[in-house]
Amino acid sequence: MGEIEHPANAGPGAPRRRRLWAAVALAMAALLLAAWATVNGAWPWSGSLPDRACWGSLDRSLLTKAAPGDASWEVREEKDRWGDPDCTVQRGDWRLDATVMTTPLKADMWWGLGTVPLRHGLPGMIKPNPNRVDGWLRLPQCHNKLAHINVPSAGADRHAASDFAARSLLAVGNAQIARCGGKPFPAPRSFTWPAPKPVHLSHGETPCGVADARTVREWADGEVRQFGGFSADPVSRCSALEEGDDARGLGLFSALVLRDRATLDAFSPTGVQARVQVSSARPLKLTAKDLRFDGDAATELACAGGRERRYVHVISEGSDAQYTAIKRAVLTKVAASMGCH
């Protein structure tokens, strides 16, 4: 019988060589994909969902519960036009967007970016809309970066959509904090979302505990409700709603209180327009400058020595005289809660 010629890659070492070349090929493919992602500032992931999307922050179970169905997933991590990390998670028409901003936002009408504070000691807020929910969270552990989330809400329970936005926002923020080497925010067991509650003006009650019932009756056209309230959290908001007002709006008046200057500087393009010293020994002394319309600025209330500070923004739909009256009442209310000596 003649000899059988063996191919060059046959023999005892052939399987090992084939595995070696397969590993090299896979490594080259991964290297080319990484190079593509680096050049294009993006990392695509299509088909199945990774265990954790968006820089390892969003758990698969959280996303699949929010977006059930059979459509394939698309995850894209890239840089936006400002060079900030941006992530998109999409399944059919369902789409989540997350961004980590490395520079302050400083947006016009910043006080309307969020209508519902996160509370639980978190320096952030969400803004539920009919089709989407926006969320913002300042990350003091990461040189005051801002985490932003935008998620669908159409067809979902209002509170469930707010819960998903808040948990996604916190997850993105905490993932960034871990990268910064900081201590993550504790995750609340549950979030509590306010509901409008009636204010009985005839019994002397006032919305947000400010102004007086007679003045509010003169402003309002019918029933008045309160949405939210002032608290010891980094961000708090209280609004007075007239009959027919949507809780997502600013209502008859709305007052936003921040406890940290860095939070104000992250959002406001103007910062502080007036400073008022607060003392328990004398009534609050407010000048015409202090009572001006806040615009995109805020009014600072400071205890003597600067031990406690609050940054207050007031918006009202009334006349100049009504705005002056409500801002005076809000500043007086907030100052009384500061515990200045």
Short mmCIF file of C-alpha atoms in Angstrom, two decimals:
data_model
loop_
_atom_site.label_atom_id
_atom_site.label_comp_id
_atom_site.label_asym_id
_atom_site.label_seq_id
_atom_site.Cartn_x
_atom_site.Cartn_y
_atom_site.Cartn_z
CA MET A 1 0.00 0.00 0.00
CA GLY A 2 1.21 3.46 -0.76
CA GLU A 3 1.88 6.03 1.90
CA ILE A 4 -0.89 8.46 2.74
CA GLU A 5 0.20 12.06 2.61
CA HIS A 6 -0.77 13.96 5.74
CA PRO A 7 -1.62 17.62 5.44
CA ALA A 8 0.86 19.99 7.01
CA ASN A 9 -1.52 20.87 9.83
CA ALA A 10 -2.20 17.24 10.79
CA GLY A 11 -0.50 15.32 13.55
CA PRO A 12 -0.64 15.20 17.33
CA GLY A 13 -0.26 18.99 17.70
CA ALA A 14 -2.93 19.90 15.15
CA PRO A 15 -5.92 20.39 17.55
CA ARG A 16 -3.77 22.60 19.81
CA ARG A 17 -2.64 24.68 16.80
CA ARG A 18 -6.20 25.05 15.59
CA ARG A 19 -7.29 26.24 19.05
CA LEU A 20 -4.36 28.63 19.12
CA TRP A 21 -5.27 30.12 15.72
CA ALA A 22 -8.94 30.38 16.73
CA ALA A 23 -7.94 32.26 19.89
CA VAL A 24 -5.74 34.57 17.84
CA ALA A 25 -8.59 35.21 15.40
CA LEU A 26 -11.01 36.01 18.25
CA ALA A 27 -8.48 38.29 19.89
CA MET A 28 -7.92 40.12 16.60
CA ALA A 29 -11.67 40.52 16.12
CA ALA A 30 -12.05 41.90 19.65
CA LEU A 31 -9.11 44.25 19.06
CA LEU A 32 -10.61 45.51 15.81
CA LEU A 33 -13.99 46.04 17.49
CA ALA A 34 -12.37 47.91 20.38
CA ALA A 35 -10.42 50.05 17.91
CA TRP A 36 -13.64 50.80 16.03
CA ALA A 37 -15.36 51.74 19.27
CA THR A 38 -12.46 53.99 20.27
CA VAL A 39 -12.39 55.80 16.92
CA ASN A 40 -16.16 56.21 16.82
CA GLY A 41 -16.60 56.79 20.56
CA ALA A 42 -19.21 54.02 20.76
CA TRP A 43 -19.67 50.45 21.85
CA PRO A 44 -22.54 48.68 20.06
CA TRP A 45 -24.33 45.67 21.52
CA SER A 46 -27.19 44.22 19.50
CA GLY A 47 -29.45 41.21 20.03
CA SER A 48 -29.37 39.94 23.61
CA LEU A 49 -29.09 42.23 26.60
CA PRO A 50 -25.87 42.18 28.67
CA ASP A 51 -26.13 41.42 32.39
CA ARG A 52 -25.51 45.10 33.07
CA ALA A 53 -25.89 47.81 30.43
CA CYS A 54 -24.65 51.41 30.37
CA TRP A 55 -21.20 51.17 31.94
CA GLY A 56 -22.23 48.22 34.07
CA SER A 57 -24.98 50.16 35.84
CA LEU A 58 -28.41 48.94 34.67
CA ASP A 59 -29.33 45.42 35.67
CA ARG A 60 -30.92 43.21 33.01
CA SER A 61 -33.93 42.40 35.23
CA LEU A 62 -34.66 46.10 35.75
CA LEU A 63 -34.72 46.72 31.99
CA THR A 64 -36.66 43.60 30.94
CA LYS A 65 -39.37 44.37 33.49
CA ALA A 66 -39.72 47.91 32.11
CA ALA A 67 -39.67 46.81 28.47
CA PRO A 68 -41.25 43.36 28.07
CA GLY A 69 -41.61 41.81 24.62
CA ASP A 70 -39.85 39.73 21.99
CA ALA A 71 -37.98 42.43 20.08
CA SER A 72 -34.19 42.34 20.19
CA TRP A 73 -32.21 44.74 22.34
CA GLU A 74 -29.79 47.38 21.13
CA VAL A 75 -27.31 48.96 23.56
CA ARG A 76 -25.00 51.73 22.46
CA GLU A 77 -22.38 53.39 24.66
CA GLU A 78 -20.72 56.42 23.07
CA LYS A 79 -19.69 60.04 23.59
CA ASP A 80 -22.10 62.86 22.83
CA ARG A 81 -21.10 66.00 20.95
CA TRP A 82 -19.74 67.53 24.18
CA GLY A 83 -17.59 64.48 24.85
CA ASP A 84 -19.71 63.22 27.75
CA PRO A 85 -20.50 59.50 28.16
CA ASP A 86 -23.89 58.69 26.64
CA CYS A 87 -25.79 55.40 26.59
CA THR A 88 -28.90 54.29 24.70
CA VAL A 89 -30.86 51.11 25.42
CA GLN A 90 -33.60 50.31 22.92
CA ARG A 91 -36.12 47.55 22.36
CA GLY A 92 -38.52 48.24 19.52
CA ASP A 93 -40.12 51.64 20.19
CA TRP A 94 -38.98 51.58 23.83
CA ARG A 95 -35.85 53.68 24.41
CA LEU A 96 -33.81 54.72 27.47
CA ASP A 97 -31.16 57.44 27.32
CA ALA A 98 -28.52 58.02 30.00
CA THR A 99 -25.79 60.65 30.12
CA VAL A 100 -23.08 61.56 32.61
CA MET A 101 -22.24 65.24 32.27
CA THR A 102 -18.73 66.23 33.27
CA THR A 103 -19.47 69.96 33.10
CA PRO A 104 -22.23 71.98 34.80
CA LEU A 105 -25.54 72.12 32.94
CA LYS A 106 -26.27 75.82 33.57
CA ALA A 107 -29.58 75.74 31.71
CA ASP A 108 -32.11 78.50 31.17
CA MET A 109 -35.27 77.85 33.21
CA TRP A 110 -33.28 75.26 35.18
CA TRP A 111 -35.84 75.38 37.98
CA GLY A 112 -38.31 73.58 35.70
CA LEU A 113 -36.01 70.63 34.92
CA GLY A 114 -37.46 68.66 37.80
CA THR A 115 -40.81 68.96 39.52
CA VAL A 116 -40.48 66.10 42.02
CA PRO A 117 -37.39 65.79 44.27
CA LEU A 118 -36.00 62.30 44.84
CA ARG A 119 -35.80 62.87 48.63
CA HIS A 120 -33.98 60.19 50.70
CA GLY A 121 -30.97 62.53 50.97
CA LEU A 122 -30.40 62.46 47.20
CA PRO A 123 -29.44 65.72 45.42
CA GLY A 124 -31.69 65.10 42.45
CA MET A 125 -35.18 65.33 41.00
CA ILE A 126 -37.38 63.90 38.26
CA LYS A 127 -39.90 65.45 35.91
CA PRO A 128 -42.74 63.13 34.85
CA ASN A 129 -44.34 64.01 31.51
CA PRO A 130 -47.13 62.23 29.60
CA ASN A 131 -44.70 60.24 27.41
CA ARG A 132 -41.28 60.45 29.09
CA VAL A 133 -39.71 60.95 32.53
CA ASP A 134 -36.56 63.07 32.91
CA GLY A 135 -34.25 62.70 35.90
CA TRP A 136 -31.19 64.54 37.21
CA LEU A 137 -28.77 63.60 39.98
CA ARG A 138 -25.70 65.55 41.10
CA LEU A 139 -22.68 63.41 41.96
CA PRO A 140 -20.63 65.28 44.59
CA GLN A 141 -18.38 62.20 44.93
CA CYS A 142 -17.29 62.71 41.27
CA HIS A 143 -16.35 66.39 41.24
CA ASN A 144 -20.02 67.34 40.86
CA LYS A 145 -20.73 65.44 37.67
CA LEU A 146 -24.41 65.20 36.73
CA ALA A 147 -26.22 62.00 35.85
CA HIS A 148 -29.22 62.36 33.54
CA ILE A 149 -31.82 59.79 32.58
CA ASN A 150 -34.72 59.93 30.13
CA VAL A 151 -37.11 56.98 30.06
CA PRO A 152 -40.52 56.18 28.51
CA SER A 153 -43.68 56.60 30.56
CA ALA A 154 -46.47 56.28 27.97
CA GLY A 155 -48.83 53.46 28.84
CA ALA A 156 -47.14 52.85 32.21
CA ASP A 157 -48.51 53.48 35.66
CA ARG A 158 -47.42 56.99 36.68
CA HIS A 159 -45.76 55.88 39.90
CA ALA A 160 -44.16 52.83 38.25
CA ALA A 161 -42.64 55.08 35.57
CA SER A 162 -41.30 57.45 38.23
CA ASP A 163 -39.89 54.51 40.21
CA PHE A 164 -38.11 53.15 37.15
CA ALA A 165 -36.66 56.56 36.29
CA ALA A 166 -35.44 57.11 39.85
CA ARG A 167 -33.89 53.65 40.19
CA SER A 168 -32.22 53.87 36.77
CA LEU A 169 -30.88 57.32 37.59
CA LEU A 170 -29.50 56.14 40.93
CA ALA A 171 -27.93 53.06 39.32
CA VAL A 172 -26.18 55.14 36.64
CA GLY A 173 -25.02 57.63 39.26
CA ASN A 174 -23.70 54.98 41.64
CA ALA A 175 -21.81 53.20 38.84
CA GLN A 176 -20.02 56.46 38.09
CA ILE A 177 -19.33 57.07 41.78
CA ALA A 178 -17.75 53.60 42.02
CA ARG A 179 -15.45 54.55 39.14
CA CYS A 180 -14.53 57.75 40.97
CA GLY A 181 -13.67 55.75 44.09
CA GLY A 182 -16.42 57.45 46.12
CA LYS A 183 -19.06 56.10 48.46
CA PRO A 184 -22.28 55.30 46.55
CA PHE A 185 -25.65 56.71 47.58
CA PRO A 186 -27.75 54.25 49.61
CA ALA A 187 -30.59 52.78 47.55
CA PRO A 188 -34.00 53.42 49.18
CA ARG A 189 -36.26 50.42 49.66
CA SER A 190 -38.99 52.44 47.94
CA PHE A 191 -39.63 55.92 46.64
CA THR A 192 -42.62 57.93 47.82
CA TRP A 193 -44.21 60.25 45.27
CA PRO A 194 -46.42 63.13 46.42
CA ALA A 195 -50.03 63.58 45.42
CA PRO A 196 -51.93 66.88 45.39
CA LYS A 197 -53.81 67.41 48.63
CA PRO A 198 -56.58 69.94 49.25
CA VAL A 199 -55.93 73.09 51.24
CA HIS A 200 -58.89 74.22 53.35
CA LEU A 201 -58.57 77.98 53.09
CA SER A 202 -61.82 78.47 55.01
CA HIS A 203 -60.17 76.80 58.01
CA GLY A 204 -57.13 79.08 57.81
CA GLU A 205 -54.87 76.54 56.08
CA THR A 206 -52.36 77.83 53.55
CA PRO A 207 -50.47 76.02 50.77
CA CYS A 208 -46.90 75.17 51.78
CA GLY A 209 -47.50 76.96 55.08
CA VAL A 210 -46.80 80.36 53.51
CA ALA A 211 -48.75 83.59 53.04
CA ASP A 212 -52.20 83.76 54.62
CA ALA A 213 -55.53 82.28 53.65
CA ARG A 214 -57.11 85.63 52.77
CA THR A 215 -54.32 86.52 50.32
CA VAL A 216 -54.42 83.10 48.67
CA ARG A 217 -58.20 83.33 48.31
CA GLU A 218 -57.75 86.64 46.49
CA TRP A 219 -55.30 85.04 44.05
CA ALA A 220 -56.94 81.71 43.46
CA ASP A 221 -59.98 81.05 41.34
CA GLY A 222 -61.61 78.23 43.27
CA GLU A 223 -60.13 75.23 45.04
CA VAL A 224 -56.44 75.22 46.00
CA ARG A 225 -54.25 72.13 46.40
CA GLN A 226 -50.70 71.66 47.64
CA PHE A 227 -48.19 69.49 45.79
CA GLY A 228 -44.99 68.48 47.55
CA GLY A 229 -43.57 70.30 50.55
CA PHE A 230 -40.42 71.65 52.17
CA SER A 231 -38.12 69.08 53.79
CA ALA A 232 -34.59 68.56 55.10
CA ASP A 233 -33.53 66.89 51.83
CA PRO A 234 -30.90 68.42 49.53
CA VAL A 235 -33.70 69.43 47.13
CA SER A 236 -37.30 70.19 48.07
CA ARG A 237 -40.18 71.83 46.24
CA CYS A 238 -43.65 72.95 47.21
CA SER A 239 -46.30 74.16 44.77
CA ALA A 240 -49.80 75.62 45.12
CA LEU A 241 -52.20 74.42 42.42
CA GLU A 242 -55.46 76.01 41.39
CA GLU A 243 -58.46 73.99 40.32
CA GLY A 244 -57.65 72.31 37.01
CA ASP A 245 -53.85 72.77 37.29
CA ASP A 246 -51.70 69.78 36.39
CA ALA A 247 -49.38 68.65 39.18
CA ARG A 248 -46.60 68.47 36.58
CA GLY A 249 -46.83 72.25 36.15
CA LEU A 250 -45.77 75.07 38.45
CA GLY A 251 -49.29 76.14 39.45
CA LEU A 252 -50.27 79.30 41.29
CA PHE A 253 -46.76 79.45 42.71
CA SER A 254 -43.87 77.08 43.21
CA ALA A 255 -40.85 77.35 45.49
CA LEU A 256 -37.67 75.29 45.09
CA VAL A 257 -35.20 75.06 47.98
CA LEU A 258 -31.62 73.79 47.62
CA ARG A 259 -29.34 73.18 50.58
CA ASP A 260 -26.04 73.23 48.70
CA ARG A 261 -24.41 75.92 46.56
CA ALA A 262 -22.79 73.31 44.31
CA THR A 263 -26.23 72.02 43.29
CA LEU A 264 -27.29 75.53 42.35
CA ASP A 265 -24.10 76.12 40.38
CA ALA A 266 -24.55 72.83 38.52
CA PHE A 267 -27.94 73.89 37.14
CA SER A 268 -28.25 77.67 37.22
CA PRO A 269 -26.44 79.88 34.68
CA THR A 270 -26.78 82.89 37.00
CA GLY A 271 -26.23 81.62 40.54
CA VAL A 272 -27.10 83.89 43.46
CA GLN A 273 -28.70 87.28 42.79
CA ALA A 274 -29.36 88.35 46.40
CA ARG A 275 -28.08 87.40 49.85
CA VAL A 276 -30.12 87.70 53.02
CA GLN A 277 -28.73 87.22 56.52
CA VAL A 278 -30.93 85.24 58.88
CA SER A 279 -31.01 85.63 62.66
CA SER A 280 -33.41 84.37 65.31
CA ALA A 281 -32.93 87.62 67.21
CA ARG A 282 -34.74 89.79 64.66
CA PRO A 283 -37.31 89.53 61.87
CA LEU A 284 -36.10 88.86 58.36
CA LYS A 285 -35.09 92.13 56.74
CA LEU A 286 -35.94 92.01 53.05
CA THR A 287 -35.19 94.77 50.56
CA ALA A 288 -36.71 95.43 47.15
CA LYS A 289 -33.63 93.77 45.61
CA ASP A 290 -34.16 90.64 47.71
CA LEU A 291 -37.76 90.39 46.50
CA ARG A 292 -37.05 90.75 42.79
CA PHE A 293 -38.15 88.04 40.39
CA ASP A 294 -35.58 85.23 40.64
CA GLY A 295 -35.43 84.50 36.90
CA ASP A 296 -32.63 81.95 36.43
CA ALA A 297 -30.95 82.93 39.71
CA ALA A 298 -31.78 82.17 43.34
CA THR A 299 -31.86 84.04 46.66
CA GLU A 300 -29.41 82.92 49.33
CA LEU A 301 -30.48 82.75 52.96
CA ALA A 302 -27.50 82.47 55.33
CA CYS A 303 -27.17 82.22 59.08
CA ALA A 304 -24.65 84.59 60.64
CA GLY A 305 -21.29 82.90 60.27
CA GLY A 306 -22.58 80.86 57.33
CA ARG A 307 -23.33 77.72 59.34
CA GLU A 308 -26.53 77.06 57.42
CA ARG A 309 -27.48 78.24 53.93
CA ARG A 310 -30.48 77.80 51.67
CA TYR A 311 -30.88 78.71 48.01
CA VAL A 312 -34.47 79.58 47.18
CA HIS A 313 -36.15 80.05 43.81
CA VAL A 314 -39.76 81.26 43.60
CA ILE A 315 -41.95 81.35 40.52
CA SER A 316 -45.50 82.76 40.44
CA GLU A 317 -48.05 83.39 37.72
CA GLY A 318 -49.55 86.45 39.44
CA SER A 319 -48.84 90.16 39.27
CA ASP A 320 -45.62 91.79 40.48
CA ALA A 321 -47.30 92.63 43.77
CA GLN A 322 -48.45 89.03 44.20
CA TYR A 323 -44.98 87.70 43.38
CA THR A 324 -43.40 90.03 45.94
CA ALA A 325 -45.89 88.91 48.58
CA ILE A 326 -45.44 85.19 47.95
CA LYS A 327 -41.66 85.43 47.75
CA ARG A 328 -41.59 87.32 51.07
CA ALA A 329 -43.75 84.61 52.63
CA VAL A 330 -41.61 81.76 51.22
CA LEU A 331 -38.31 83.32 52.36
CA THR A 332 -39.75 83.95 55.82
CA LYS A 333 -40.99 80.35 56.06
CA VAL A 334 -37.68 78.83 54.93
CA ALA A 335 -35.61 81.14 57.16
CA ALA A 336 -37.64 80.12 60.21
CA SER A 337 -36.75 76.46 59.57
CA MET A 338 -32.97 77.01 59.44
CA GLY A 339 -32.33 77.15 63.19
CA CYS A 340 -30.10 80.23 63.03
CA HIS A 341 -28.97 81.80 66.32
#
